[in-house]
PDB file of C-alpha atoms in Angstrom:
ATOM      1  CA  UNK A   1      12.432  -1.678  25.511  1.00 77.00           C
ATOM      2  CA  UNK A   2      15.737  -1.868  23.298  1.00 80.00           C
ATOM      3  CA  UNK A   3      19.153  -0.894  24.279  1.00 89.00           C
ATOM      4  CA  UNK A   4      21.370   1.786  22.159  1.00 92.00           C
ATOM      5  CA  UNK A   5      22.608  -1.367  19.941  1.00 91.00           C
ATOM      6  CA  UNK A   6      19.618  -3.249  19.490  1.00 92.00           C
ATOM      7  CA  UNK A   7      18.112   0.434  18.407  1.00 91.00           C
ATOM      8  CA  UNK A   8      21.171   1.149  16.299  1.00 94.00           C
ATOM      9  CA  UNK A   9      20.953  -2.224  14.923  1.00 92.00           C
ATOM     10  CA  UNK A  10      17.167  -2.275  14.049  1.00 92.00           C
ATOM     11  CA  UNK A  11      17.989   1.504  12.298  1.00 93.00           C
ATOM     12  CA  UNK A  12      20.827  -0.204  10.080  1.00 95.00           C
ATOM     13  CA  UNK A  13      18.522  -3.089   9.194  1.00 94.00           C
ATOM     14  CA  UNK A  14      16.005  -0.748   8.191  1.00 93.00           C
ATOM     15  CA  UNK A  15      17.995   1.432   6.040  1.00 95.00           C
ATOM     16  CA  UNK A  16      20.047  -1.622   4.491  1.00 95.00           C
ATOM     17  CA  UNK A  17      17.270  -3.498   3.699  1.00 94.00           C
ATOM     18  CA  UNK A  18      14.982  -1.039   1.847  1.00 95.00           C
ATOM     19  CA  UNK A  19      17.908   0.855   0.387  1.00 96.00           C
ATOM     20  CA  UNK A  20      18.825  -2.202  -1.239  1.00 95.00           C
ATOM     21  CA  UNK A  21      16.187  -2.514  -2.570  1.00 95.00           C
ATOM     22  CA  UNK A  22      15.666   0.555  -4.119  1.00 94.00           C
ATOM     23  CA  UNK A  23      19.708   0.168  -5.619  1.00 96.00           C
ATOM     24  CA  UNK A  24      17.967  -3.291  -7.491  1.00 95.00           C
ATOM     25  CA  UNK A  25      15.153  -0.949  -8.629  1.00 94.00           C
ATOM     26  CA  UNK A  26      17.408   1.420  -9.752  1.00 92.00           C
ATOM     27  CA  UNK A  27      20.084  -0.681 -11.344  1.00 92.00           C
ATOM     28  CA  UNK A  28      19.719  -4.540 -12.572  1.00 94.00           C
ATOM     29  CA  UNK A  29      16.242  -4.174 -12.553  1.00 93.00           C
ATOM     30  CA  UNK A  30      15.656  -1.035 -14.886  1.00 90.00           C
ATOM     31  CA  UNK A  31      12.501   0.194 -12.875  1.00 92.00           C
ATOM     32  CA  UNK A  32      10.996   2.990 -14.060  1.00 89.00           C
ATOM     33  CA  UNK A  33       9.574   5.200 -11.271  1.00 88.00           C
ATOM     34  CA  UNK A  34       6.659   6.598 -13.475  1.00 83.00           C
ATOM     35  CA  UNK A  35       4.661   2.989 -13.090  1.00 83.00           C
ATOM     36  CA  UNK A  36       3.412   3.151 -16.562  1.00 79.00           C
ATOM     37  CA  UNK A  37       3.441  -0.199 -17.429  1.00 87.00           C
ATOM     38  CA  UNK A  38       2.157  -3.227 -16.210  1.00 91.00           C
ATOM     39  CA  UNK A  39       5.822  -4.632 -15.551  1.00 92.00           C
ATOM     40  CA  UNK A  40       7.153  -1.883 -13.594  1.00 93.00           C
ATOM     41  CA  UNK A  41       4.069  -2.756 -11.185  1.00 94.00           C
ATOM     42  CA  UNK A  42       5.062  -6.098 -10.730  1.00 95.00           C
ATOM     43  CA  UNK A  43       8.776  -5.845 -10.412  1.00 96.00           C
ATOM     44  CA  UNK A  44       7.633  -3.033  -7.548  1.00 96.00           C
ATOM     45  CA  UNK A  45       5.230  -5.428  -5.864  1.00 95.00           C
ATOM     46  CA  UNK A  46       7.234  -8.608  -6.055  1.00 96.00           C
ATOM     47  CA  UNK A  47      10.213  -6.714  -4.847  1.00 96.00           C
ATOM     48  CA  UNK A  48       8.630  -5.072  -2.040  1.00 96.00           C
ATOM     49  CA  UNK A  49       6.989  -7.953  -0.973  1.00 96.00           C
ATOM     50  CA  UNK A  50      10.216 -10.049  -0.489  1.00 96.00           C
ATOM     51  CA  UNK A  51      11.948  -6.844   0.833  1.00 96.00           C
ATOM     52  CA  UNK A  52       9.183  -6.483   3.555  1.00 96.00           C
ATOM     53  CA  UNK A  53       9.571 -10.067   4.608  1.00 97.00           C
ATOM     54  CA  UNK A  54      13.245 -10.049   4.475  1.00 96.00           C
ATOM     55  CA  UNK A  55      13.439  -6.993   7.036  1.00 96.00           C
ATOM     56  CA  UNK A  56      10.716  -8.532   9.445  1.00 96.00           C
ATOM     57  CA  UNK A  57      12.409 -11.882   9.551  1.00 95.00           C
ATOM     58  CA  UNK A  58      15.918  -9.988  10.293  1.00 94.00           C
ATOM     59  CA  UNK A  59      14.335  -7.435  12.713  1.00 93.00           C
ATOM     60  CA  UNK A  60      12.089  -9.624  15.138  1.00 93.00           C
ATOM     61  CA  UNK A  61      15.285 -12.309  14.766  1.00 92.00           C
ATOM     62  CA  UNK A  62      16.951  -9.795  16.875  1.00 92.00           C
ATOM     63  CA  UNK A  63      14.497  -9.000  18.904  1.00 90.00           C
ATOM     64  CA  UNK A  64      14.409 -12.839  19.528  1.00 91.00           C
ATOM     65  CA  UNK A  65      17.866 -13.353  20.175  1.00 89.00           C
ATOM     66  CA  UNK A  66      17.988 -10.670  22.918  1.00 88.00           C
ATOM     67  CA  UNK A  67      14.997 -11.420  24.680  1.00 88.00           C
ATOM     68  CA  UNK A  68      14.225 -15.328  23.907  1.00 85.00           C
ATOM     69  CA  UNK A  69      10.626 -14.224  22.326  1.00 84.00           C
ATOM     70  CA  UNK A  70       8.821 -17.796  22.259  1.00 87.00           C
ATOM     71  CA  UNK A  71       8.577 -19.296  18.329  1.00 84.00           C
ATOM     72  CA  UNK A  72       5.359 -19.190  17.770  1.00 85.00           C
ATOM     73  CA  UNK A  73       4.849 -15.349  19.160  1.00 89.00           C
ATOM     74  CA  UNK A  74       8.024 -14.230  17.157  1.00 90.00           C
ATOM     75  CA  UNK A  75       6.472 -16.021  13.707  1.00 91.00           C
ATOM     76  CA  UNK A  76       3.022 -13.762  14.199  1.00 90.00           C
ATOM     77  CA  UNK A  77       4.925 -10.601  14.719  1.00 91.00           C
ATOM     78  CA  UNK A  78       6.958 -11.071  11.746  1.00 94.00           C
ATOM     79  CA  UNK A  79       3.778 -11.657   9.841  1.00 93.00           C
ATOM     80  CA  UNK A  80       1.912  -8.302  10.918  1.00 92.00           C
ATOM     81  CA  UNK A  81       5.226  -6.662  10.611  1.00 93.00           C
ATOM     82  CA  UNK A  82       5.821  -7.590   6.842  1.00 95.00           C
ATOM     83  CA  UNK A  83       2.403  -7.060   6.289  1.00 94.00           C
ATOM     84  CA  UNK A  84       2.411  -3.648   7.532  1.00 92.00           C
ATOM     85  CA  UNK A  85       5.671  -2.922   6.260  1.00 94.00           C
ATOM     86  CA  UNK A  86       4.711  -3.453   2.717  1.00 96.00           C
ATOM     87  CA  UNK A  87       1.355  -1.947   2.958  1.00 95.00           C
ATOM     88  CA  UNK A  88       3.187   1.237   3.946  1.00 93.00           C
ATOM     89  CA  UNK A  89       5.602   0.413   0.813  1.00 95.00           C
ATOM     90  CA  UNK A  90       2.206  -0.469  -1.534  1.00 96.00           C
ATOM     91  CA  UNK A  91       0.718   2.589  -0.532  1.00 95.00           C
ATOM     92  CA  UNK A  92       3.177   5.666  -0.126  1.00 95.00           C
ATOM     93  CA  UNK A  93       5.825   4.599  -2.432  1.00 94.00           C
ATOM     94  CA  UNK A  94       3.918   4.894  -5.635  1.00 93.00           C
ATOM     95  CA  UNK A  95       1.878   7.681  -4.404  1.00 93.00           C
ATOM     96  CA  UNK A  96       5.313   9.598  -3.954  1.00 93.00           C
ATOM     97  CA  UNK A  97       6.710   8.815  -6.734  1.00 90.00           C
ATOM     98  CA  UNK A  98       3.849   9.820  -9.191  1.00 85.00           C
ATOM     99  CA  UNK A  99       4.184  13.019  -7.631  1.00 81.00           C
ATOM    100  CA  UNK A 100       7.489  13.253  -8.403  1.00 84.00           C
ATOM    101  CA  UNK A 101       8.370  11.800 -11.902  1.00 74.00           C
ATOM    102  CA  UNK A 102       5.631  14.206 -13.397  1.00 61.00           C
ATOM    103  CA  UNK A 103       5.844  11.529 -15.990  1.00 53.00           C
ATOM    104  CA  UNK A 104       2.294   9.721 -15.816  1.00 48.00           C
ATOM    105  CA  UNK A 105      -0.752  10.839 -18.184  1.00 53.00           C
ATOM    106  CA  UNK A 106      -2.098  14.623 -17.019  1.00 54.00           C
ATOM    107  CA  UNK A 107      -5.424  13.958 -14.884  1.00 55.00           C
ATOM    108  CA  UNK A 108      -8.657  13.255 -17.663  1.00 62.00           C
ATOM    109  CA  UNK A 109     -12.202  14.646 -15.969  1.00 64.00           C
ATOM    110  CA  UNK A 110     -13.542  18.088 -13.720  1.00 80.00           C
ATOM    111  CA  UNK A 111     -13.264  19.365 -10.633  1.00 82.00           C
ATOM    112  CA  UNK A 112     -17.080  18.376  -9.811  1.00 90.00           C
ATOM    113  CA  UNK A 113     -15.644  14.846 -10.905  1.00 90.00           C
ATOM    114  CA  UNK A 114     -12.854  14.638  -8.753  1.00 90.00           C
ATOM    115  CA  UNK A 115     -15.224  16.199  -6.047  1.00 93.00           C
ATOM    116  CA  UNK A 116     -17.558  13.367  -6.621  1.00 95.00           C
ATOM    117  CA  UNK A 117     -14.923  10.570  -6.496  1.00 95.00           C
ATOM    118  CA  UNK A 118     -13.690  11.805  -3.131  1.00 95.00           C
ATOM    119  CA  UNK A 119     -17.485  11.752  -1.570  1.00 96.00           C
ATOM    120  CA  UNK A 120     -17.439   8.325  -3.169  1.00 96.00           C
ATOM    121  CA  UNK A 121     -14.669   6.977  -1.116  1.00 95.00           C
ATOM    122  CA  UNK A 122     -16.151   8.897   1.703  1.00 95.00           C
ATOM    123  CA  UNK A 123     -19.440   7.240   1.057  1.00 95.00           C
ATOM    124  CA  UNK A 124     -17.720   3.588   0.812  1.00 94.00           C
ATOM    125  CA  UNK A 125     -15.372   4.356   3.885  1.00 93.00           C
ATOM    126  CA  UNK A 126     -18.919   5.890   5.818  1.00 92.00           C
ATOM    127  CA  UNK A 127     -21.062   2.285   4.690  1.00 91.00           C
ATOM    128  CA  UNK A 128     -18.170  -0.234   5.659  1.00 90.00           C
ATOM    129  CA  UNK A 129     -16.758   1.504   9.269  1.00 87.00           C
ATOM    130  CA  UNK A 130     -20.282   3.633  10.199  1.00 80.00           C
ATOM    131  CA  UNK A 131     -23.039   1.976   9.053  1.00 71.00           C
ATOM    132  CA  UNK A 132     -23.408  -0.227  12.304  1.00 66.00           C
ATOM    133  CA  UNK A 133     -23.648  -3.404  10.298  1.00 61.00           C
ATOM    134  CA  UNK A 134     -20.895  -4.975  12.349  1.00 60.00           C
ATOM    135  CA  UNK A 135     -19.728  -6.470   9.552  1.00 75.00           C
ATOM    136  CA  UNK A 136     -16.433  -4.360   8.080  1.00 82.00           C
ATOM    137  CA  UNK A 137     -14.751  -6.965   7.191  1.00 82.00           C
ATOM    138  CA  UNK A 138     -17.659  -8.476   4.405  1.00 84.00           C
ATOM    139  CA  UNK A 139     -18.418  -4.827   3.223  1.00 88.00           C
ATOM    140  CA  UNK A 140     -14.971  -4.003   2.925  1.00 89.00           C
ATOM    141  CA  UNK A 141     -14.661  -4.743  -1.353  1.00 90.00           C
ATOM    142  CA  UNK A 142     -17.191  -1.734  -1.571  1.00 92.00           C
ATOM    143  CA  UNK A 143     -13.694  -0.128  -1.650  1.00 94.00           C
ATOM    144  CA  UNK A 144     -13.335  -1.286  -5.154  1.00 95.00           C
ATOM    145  CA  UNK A 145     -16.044   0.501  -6.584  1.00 95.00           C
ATOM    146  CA  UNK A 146     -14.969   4.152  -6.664  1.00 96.00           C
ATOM    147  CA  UNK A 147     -11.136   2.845  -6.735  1.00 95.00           C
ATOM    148  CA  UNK A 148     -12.035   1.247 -10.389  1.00 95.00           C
ATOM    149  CA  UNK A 149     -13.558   4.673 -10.928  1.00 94.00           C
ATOM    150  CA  UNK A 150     -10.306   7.248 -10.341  1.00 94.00           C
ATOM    151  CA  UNK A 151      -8.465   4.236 -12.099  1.00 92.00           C
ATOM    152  CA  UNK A 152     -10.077   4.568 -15.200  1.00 91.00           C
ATOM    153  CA  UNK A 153     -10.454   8.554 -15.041  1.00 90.00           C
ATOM    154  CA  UNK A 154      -7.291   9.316 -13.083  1.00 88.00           C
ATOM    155  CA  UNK A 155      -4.491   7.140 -14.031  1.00 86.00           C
ATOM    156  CA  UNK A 156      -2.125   6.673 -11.741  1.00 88.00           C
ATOM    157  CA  UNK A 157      -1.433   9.969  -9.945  1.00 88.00           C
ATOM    158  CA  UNK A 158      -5.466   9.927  -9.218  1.00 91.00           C
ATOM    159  CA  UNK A 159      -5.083   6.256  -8.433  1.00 94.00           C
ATOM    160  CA  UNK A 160      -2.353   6.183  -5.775  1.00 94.00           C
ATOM    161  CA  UNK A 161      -4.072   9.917  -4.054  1.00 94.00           C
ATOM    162  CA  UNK A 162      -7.217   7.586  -3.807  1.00 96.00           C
ATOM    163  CA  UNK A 163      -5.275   4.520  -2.035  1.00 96.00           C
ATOM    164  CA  UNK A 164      -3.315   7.049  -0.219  1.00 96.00           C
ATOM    165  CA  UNK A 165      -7.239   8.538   1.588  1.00 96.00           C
ATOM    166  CA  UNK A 166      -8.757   5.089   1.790  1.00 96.00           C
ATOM    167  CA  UNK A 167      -5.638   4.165   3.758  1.00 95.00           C
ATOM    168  CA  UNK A 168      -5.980   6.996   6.025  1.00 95.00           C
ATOM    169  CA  UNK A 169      -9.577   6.355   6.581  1.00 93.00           C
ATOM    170  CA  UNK A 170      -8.846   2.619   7.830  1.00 91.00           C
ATOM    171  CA  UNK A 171      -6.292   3.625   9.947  1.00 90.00           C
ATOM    172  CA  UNK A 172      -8.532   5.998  11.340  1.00 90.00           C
ATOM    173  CA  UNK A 173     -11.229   3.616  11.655  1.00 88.00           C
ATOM    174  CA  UNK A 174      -9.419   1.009  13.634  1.00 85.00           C
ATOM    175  CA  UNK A 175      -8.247   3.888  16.079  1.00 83.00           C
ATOM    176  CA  UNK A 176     -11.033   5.258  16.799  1.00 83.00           C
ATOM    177  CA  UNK A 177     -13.196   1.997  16.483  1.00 77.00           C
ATOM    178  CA  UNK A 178     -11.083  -0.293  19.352  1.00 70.00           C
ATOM    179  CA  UNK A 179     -10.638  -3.078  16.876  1.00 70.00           C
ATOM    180  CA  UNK A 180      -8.909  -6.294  17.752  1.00 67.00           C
ATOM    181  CA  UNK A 181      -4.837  -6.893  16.774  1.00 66.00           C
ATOM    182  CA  UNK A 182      -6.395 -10.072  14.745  1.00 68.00           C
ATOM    183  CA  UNK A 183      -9.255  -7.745  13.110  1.00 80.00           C
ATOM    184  CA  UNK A 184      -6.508  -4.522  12.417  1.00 84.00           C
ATOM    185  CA  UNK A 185      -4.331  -7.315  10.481  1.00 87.00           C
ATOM    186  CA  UNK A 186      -7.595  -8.481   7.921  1.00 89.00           C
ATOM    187  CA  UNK A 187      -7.745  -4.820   7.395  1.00 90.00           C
ATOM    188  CA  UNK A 188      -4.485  -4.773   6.535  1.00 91.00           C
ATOM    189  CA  UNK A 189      -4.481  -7.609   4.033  1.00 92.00           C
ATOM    190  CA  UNK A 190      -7.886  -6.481   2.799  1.00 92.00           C
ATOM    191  CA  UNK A 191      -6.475  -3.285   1.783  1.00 94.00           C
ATOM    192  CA  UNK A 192      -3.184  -4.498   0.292  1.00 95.00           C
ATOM    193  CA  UNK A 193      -5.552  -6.558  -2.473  1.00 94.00           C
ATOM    194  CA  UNK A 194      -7.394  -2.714  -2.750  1.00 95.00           C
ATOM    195  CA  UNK A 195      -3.916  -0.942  -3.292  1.00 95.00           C
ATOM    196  CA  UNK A 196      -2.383  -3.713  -5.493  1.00 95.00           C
ATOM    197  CA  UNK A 197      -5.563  -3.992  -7.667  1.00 95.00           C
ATOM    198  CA  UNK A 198      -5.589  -0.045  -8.029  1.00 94.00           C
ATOM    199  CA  UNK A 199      -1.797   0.081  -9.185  1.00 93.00           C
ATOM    200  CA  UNK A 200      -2.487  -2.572 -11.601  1.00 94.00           C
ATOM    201  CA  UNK A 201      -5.269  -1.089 -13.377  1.00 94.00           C
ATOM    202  CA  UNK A 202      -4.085   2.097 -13.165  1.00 91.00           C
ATOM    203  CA  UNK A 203      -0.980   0.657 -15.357  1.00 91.00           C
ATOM    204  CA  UNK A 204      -3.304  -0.827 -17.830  1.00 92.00           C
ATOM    205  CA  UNK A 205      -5.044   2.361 -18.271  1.00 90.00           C
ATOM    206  CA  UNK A 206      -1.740   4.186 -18.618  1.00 86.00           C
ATOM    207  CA  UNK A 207      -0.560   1.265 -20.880  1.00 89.00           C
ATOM    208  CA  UNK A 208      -3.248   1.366 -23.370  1.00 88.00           C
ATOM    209  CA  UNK A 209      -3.784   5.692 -23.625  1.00 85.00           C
ATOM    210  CA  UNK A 210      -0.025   5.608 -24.587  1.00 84.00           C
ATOM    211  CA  UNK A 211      -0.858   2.629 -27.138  1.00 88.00           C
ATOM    212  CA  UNK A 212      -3.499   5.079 -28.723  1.00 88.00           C
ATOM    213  CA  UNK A 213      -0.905   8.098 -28.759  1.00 86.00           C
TER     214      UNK A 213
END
């Protein structure tokens, strides 16, 4: 348990650290928000992933200097921290903000589509977590299949609402499954390659329909 000014502390780190980053998005950087191209992914991801790592070190540091955490446990909590840090950043962030620019390509396909595309992910979230293989971890890329699908359909606003219910089916998949700490954190990393690899080719897609405008 923290006191007030290790709490206080931890808040100011948090809000520092990420709203820095945003103010290098924002400024030197020239970011755009709508994640149309293919370098406005990368600056995001790049960025994120050094901001993530730069708030874990700082935040279990202080954790270690007021309770003397031993080395070795403080080095594997700042790895799942930045880790789950930054999948929260991969995931919600660009979700948000497509959502918000109202800048990306309108939505190509049906309603029956769309309809489809969700059972998919269903489907793929049903075969890894419930099909009693007991091996989640190996069936876990099925997750690429219908992800390439909205991609190439969907753009990016389709992209990042697919990431954004694939995440929410892991999490609730290791909740309700009683899944090791070790296990939760290949999850984790399994489904930062799934939400990086969607942004990307979502960007492509968005790249090349404006190239044939």
């Amino acid at each position: 348990p923290a006191s007030w000014p290790l709490a206080i502390a931890t808040c100011v780190l948090f809000t520092g650290g990420y709203a820095g980053m945003a103010a290098l998005l924002r400024g030197p950087l020239r970011f755009d928000a709508a994640f149309t191209r293919m370098r406005d992914v990368s600056i995001f991801a790049g960025l994120a992933l050094v901001a993530a790592l730069v708030v874990a070190l700082a935040y279990v540091g202080l954790y270690r200097a007021a309770f003397g955490i031993p080395q070795d446990d403080a080095w594997h909590s700042v790895v799942e921290f930045w880790i789950g840090d930054l999948i929260g950043l991969i995931v919600t962030t660009p979700f948000l903000l497509a959502f918000t620019q109202r800048t990306a390509t309108p939505a190509r396909g049906t309603w029956w589509e769309t309809t489809l595309q969700a059972l998919a992910i269903v489907g793929a979230l049903a075969v890894v977590f419930g099909s009693g293989l007991g091996q989640e971890l190996k069936l876990f890329y099925l997750l690429f299949l219908p992800l390439v699908w909205v991609a190439l359909r969907r753009g990016l606003a389709g992209t990042t609402a697919a990431v954004v219910m694939m995440q929410i089916g892991v999490i609730a998949a290791v909740e309700f499954g009683a899944h090791s700490a070790g296990t939760v954190l290949d999850f984790q990393v399994l489904m930062l390659a799934v939400a990086l690899t969607g942004l990307f080719l979502a960007a492509a897609v968005e790249e090349r329909l404006a190239a044939e405008r």
